[in-house]
Structure formats: C-alpha cells, structure tokens
mmCIF file of C-alpha atoms in Angstrom:
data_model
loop_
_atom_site.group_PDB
_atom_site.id
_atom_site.type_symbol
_atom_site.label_atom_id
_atom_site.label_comp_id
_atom_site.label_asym_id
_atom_site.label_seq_id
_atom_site.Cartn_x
_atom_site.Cartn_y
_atom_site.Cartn_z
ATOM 1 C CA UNK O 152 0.000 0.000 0.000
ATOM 2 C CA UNK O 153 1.128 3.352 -0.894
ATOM 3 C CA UNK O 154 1.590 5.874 2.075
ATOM 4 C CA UNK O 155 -0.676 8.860 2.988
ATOM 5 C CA UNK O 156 1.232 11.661 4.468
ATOM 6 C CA UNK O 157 -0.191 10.744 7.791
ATOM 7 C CA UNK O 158 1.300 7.478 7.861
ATOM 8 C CA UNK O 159 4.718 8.728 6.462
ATOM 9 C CA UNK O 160 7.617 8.821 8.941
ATOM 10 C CA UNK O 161 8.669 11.672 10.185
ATOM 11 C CA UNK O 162 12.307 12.571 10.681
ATOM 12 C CA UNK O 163 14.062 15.105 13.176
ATOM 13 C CA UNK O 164 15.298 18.381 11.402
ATOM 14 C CA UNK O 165 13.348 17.848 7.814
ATOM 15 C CA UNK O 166 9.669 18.679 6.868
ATOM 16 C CA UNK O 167 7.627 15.442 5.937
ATOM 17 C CA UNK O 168 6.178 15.624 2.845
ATOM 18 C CA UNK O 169 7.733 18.972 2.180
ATOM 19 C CA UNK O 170 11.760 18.235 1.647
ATOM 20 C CA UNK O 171 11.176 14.424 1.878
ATOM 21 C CA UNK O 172 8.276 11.742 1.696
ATOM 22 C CA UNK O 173 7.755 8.471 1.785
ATOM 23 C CA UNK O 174 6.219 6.041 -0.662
ATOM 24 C CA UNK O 175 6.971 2.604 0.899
ATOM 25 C CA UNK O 176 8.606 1.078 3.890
ATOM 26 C CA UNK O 177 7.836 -2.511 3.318
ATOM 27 C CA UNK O 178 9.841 -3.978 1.521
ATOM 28 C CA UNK O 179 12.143 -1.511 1.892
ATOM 29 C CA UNK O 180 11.954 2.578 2.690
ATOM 30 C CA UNK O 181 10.949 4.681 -1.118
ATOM 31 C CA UNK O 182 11.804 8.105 -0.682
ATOM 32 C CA UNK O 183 11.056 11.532 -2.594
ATOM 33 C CA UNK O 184 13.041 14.759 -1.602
ATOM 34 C CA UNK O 185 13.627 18.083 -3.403
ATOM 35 C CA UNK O 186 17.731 18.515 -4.327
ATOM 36 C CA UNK O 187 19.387 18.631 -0.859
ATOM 37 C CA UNK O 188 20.454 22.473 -0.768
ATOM 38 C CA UNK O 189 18.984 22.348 2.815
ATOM 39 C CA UNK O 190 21.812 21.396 5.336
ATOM 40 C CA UNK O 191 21.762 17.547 4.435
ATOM 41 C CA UNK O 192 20.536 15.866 7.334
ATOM 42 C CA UNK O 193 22.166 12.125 5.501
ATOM 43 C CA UNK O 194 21.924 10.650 8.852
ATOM 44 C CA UNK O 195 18.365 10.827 9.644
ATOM 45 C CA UNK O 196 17.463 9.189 6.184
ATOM 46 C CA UNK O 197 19.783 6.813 6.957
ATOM 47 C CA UNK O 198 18.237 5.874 10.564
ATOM 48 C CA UNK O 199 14.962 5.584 8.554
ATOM 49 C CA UNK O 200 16.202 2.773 6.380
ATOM 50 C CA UNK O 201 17.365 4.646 3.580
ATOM 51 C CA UNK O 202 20.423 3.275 2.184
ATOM 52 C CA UNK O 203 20.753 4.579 -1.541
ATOM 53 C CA UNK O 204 20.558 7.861 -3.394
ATOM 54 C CA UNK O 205 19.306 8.793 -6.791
ATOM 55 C CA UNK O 206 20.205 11.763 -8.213
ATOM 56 C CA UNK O 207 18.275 13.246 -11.468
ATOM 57 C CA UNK O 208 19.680 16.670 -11.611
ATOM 58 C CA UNK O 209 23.241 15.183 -12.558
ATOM 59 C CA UNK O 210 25.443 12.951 -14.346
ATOM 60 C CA UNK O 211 27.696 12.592 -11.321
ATOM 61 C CA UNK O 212 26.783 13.242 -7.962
ATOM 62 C CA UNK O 213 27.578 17.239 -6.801
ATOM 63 C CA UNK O 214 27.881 16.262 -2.892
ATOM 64 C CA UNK O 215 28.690 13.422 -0.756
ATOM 65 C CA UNK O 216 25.607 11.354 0.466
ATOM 66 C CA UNK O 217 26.883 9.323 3.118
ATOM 67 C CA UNK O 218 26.412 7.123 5.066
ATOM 68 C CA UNK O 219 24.115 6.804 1.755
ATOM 69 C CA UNK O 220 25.694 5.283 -1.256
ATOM 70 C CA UNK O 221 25.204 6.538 -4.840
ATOM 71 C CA UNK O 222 23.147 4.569 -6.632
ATOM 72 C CA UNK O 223 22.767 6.806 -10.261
ATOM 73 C CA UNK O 224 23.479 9.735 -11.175
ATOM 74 C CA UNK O 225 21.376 11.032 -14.218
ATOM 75 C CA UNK O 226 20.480 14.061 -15.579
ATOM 76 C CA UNK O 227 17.077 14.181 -16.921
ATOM 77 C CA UNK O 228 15.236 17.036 -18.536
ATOM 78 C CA UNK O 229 13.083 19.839 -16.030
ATOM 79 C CA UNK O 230 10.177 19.815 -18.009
ATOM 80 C CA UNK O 231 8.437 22.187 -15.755
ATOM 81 C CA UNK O 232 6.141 24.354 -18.584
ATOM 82 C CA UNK O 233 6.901 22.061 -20.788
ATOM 83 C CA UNK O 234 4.364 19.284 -22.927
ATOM 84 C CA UNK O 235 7.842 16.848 -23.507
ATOM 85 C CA UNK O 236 11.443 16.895 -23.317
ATOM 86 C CA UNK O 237 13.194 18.117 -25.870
ATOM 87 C CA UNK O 238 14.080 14.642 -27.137
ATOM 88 C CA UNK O 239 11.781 11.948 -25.534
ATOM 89 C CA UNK O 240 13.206 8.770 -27.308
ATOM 90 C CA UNK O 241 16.790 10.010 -25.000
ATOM 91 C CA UNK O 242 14.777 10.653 -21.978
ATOM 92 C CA UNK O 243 12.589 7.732 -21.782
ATOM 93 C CA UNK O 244 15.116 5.248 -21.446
ATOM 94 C CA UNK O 245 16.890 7.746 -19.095
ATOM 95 C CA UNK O 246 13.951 7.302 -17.363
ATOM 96 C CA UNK O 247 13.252 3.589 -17.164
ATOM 97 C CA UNK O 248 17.186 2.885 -16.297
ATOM 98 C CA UNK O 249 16.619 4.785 -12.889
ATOM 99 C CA UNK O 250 13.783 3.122 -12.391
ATOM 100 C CA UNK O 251 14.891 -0.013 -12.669
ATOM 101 C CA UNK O 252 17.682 -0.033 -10.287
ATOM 102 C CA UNK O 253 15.421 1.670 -7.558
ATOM 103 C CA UNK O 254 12.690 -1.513 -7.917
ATOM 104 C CA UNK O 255 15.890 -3.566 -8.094
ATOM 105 C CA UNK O 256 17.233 -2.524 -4.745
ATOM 106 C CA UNK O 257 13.704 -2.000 -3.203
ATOM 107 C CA UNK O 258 12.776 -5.553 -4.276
ATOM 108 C CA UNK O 259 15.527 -6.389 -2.569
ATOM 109 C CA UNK O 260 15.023 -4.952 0.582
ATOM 110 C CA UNK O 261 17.369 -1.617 0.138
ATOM 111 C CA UNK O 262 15.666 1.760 0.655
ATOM 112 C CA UNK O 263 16.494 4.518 -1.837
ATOM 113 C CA UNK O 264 15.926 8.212 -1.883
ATOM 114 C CA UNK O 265 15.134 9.892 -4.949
ATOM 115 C CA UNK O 266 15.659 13.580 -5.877
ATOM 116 C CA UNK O 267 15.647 16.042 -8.803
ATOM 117 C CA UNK O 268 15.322 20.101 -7.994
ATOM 118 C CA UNK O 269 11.701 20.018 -6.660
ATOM 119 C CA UNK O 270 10.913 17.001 -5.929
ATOM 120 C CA UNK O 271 8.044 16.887 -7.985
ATOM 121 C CA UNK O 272 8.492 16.343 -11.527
ATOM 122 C CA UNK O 273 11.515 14.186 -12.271
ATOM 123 C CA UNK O 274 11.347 12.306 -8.862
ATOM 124 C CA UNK O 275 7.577 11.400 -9.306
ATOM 125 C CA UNK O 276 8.010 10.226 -12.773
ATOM 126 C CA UNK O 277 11.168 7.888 -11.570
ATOM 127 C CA UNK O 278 9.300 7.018 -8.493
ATOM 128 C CA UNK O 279 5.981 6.208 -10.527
ATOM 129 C CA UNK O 280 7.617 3.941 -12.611
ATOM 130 C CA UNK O 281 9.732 2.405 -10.136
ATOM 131 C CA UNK O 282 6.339 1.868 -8.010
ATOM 132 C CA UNK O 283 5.064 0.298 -11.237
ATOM 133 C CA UNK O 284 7.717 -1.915 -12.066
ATOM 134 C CA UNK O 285 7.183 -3.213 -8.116
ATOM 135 C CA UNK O 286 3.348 -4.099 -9.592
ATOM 136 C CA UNK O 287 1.296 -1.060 -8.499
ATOM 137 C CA UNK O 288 -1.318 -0.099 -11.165
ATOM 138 C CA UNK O 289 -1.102 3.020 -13.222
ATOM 139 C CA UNK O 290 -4.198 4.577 -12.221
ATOM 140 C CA UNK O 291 -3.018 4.163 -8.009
ATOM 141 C CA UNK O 292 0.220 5.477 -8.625
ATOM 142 C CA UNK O 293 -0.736 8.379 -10.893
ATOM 143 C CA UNK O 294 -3.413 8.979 -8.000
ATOM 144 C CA UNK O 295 -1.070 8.979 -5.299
ATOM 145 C CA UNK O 296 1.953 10.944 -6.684
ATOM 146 C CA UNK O 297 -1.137 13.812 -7.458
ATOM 147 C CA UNK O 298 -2.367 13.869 -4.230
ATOM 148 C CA UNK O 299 0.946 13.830 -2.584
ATOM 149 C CA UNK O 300 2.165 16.647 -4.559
ATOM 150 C CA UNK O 301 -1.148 18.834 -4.128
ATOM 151 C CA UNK O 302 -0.502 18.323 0.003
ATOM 152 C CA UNK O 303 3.296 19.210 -0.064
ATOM 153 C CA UNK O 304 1.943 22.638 -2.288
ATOM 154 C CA UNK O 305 3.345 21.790 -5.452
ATOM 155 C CA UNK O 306 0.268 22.008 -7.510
ATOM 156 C CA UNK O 307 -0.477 17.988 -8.003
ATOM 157 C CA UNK O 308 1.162 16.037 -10.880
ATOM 158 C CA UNK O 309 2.483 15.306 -12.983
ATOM 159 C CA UNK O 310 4.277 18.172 -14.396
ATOM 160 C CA UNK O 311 4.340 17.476 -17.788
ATOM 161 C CA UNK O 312 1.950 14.824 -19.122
ATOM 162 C CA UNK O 313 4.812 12.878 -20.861
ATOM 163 C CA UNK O 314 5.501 12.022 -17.304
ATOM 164 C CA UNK O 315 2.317 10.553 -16.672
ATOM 165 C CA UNK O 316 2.525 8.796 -20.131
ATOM 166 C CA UNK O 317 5.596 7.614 -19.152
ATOM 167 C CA UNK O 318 4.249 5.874 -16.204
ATOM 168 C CA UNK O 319 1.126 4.589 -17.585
ATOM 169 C CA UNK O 320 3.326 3.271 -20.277
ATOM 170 C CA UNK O 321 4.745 0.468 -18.197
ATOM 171 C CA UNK O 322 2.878 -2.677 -18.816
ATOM 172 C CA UNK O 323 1.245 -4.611 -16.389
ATOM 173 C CA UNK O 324 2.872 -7.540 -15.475
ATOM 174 C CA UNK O 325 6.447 -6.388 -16.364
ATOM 175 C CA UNK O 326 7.176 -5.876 -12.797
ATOM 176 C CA UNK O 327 10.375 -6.868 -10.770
ATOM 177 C CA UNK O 328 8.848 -9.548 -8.144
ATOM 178 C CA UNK O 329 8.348 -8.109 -4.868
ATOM 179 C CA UNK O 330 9.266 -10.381 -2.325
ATOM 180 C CA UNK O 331 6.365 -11.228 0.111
ATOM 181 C CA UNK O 332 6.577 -11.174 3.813
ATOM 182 C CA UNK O 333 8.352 -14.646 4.671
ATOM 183 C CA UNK O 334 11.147 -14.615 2.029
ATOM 184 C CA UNK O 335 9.077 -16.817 -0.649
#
C-alpha cells in the first residue's frame, strides 16, 4: 500500500512531505526529496532505512551522500512548462534505467531516496515507474503521486503529461517480483 502523508515517517530536522516523503517502507523505505540544498541531514534518512541515493539533476553526484551510497546519477530534462522533453526517445530510457535499479534494490530490501530540484516532476516520474515496475497499477500510482504533490503545495502532478505517459506506459505484469513477507 502506498503511504498517505499521515502514515509517512517523520524525521528530526526535515519537513515530511515537504523536503522528503515516503512512498513505501515494506519492503524496503521509497523516498522523494527536493535537491538537498537544505543542510543535508544524511543521517536521519539513513536511521529511517534509507540506504541509496538517486540523483536526477546530474550525471555525477555534486555532494557526498553518506552514510548513503550513490546509486545513479542522471540528468534528466526539467520539463516544468513544458508538454515533452526536448528529445523523448533520450529521456525515456533515461527514465526507465533509474527506475529499474530503484525496484531492483527495493525488491531487494534496500531503501532509496530519490531527488531532482523540486521534488516533484523528475522524482515522481522515476518514483511512478519504479512503483510500477514493483506491480502497483497506473491509475493508483498516478493517484497517489497527485495527491501527494497537491498536500506538499506543489500544484499535483504530474508536471508534464509525458511524465504521466511515461508511467502509464509500463505494462502490467512487467514488474520486478516483490518479495512477500516470509522470504518466498
């Protein structure tokens, strides 16, 4: 199940859902944030299970995560204003890369935080499909990233609706197997 902001953890020194919120904890901790110009409080993501970084505003990371470790660094398109990037059939698979190695590591019981500028845009749509290739539907994750995003003031999502076509684009049943409680 998806979290509500009510059920979201809350960590010392950062604003929940504001600079960081929480998708999952079971398997592992998923994890939003806006880009980390805050004083990074690494640490307290860490002591909430958090274990890996994403970063989507760069081809190598600009700042030293840990205890996290780097997971990707990729620099995809702000398409705030905009209908599409600039060159989709490069950003898509941009895109799907990142989220494949955050259901890869959530599947197997890492947590990962996410992050482009905002928060919003680039982070939902790599969050959305990671959340989709774990086997949540389309419609629930669309739902939940606009909902989030309308409660942390960001004016709902997605952004762009390439981003939401992006997501919605992942077929069912081409998920990465969650594992269920009990190891099977």
């Amino acid at each position: 199940m998806l979290l509500s902001t009510y059920q979201m953890p809350v960590l010392p020194g950062l604003d929940t859902p504001r600079d960081v919120y929480f998708a999952l904890t079971d398997p592992a901790p998923l994890a939003g944030m806006a880009y980390p110009s805050w004083s990074p409080l690494w640490d307290n993501l860490y002591q909430a299970g958090l274990r890996h970084i994403v970063c989507l505003t760069a081809d190598a990371f600009p700042y030293d995560p840990a205890p996290l470790r780097p997971l990707l660094a990729t620099r995809l398109e702000d398409l705030l204003g905009q209908h599409r990037p600039k060159d989709p059939a490069a950003e898509g698979p941009k895109v799907l890369r990142a989220a494949a190695a955050v259901a890869r590591a959530i599947a197997g019981g890492q947590g990962v935080v996410v992050h482009c500028a905002g928060g919003t845009g680039r982070t939902g749509t790599v969050l959305g499909c990671s959340l989709r290739l774990l086997g949540y539907p389309a419609t629930e994750v669309v739902h939940w990233l606009d909902q989030l995003n309308h409660e942390r003031g960001m004016g709902g999502w997605p952004e762009a609706a390439w981003q939401a076509s992006v997501v919605e684009g992942i077929a069912d049943g081409a998920a990465i197997r969650r594992p269920t409680r009990g190891g099977s």
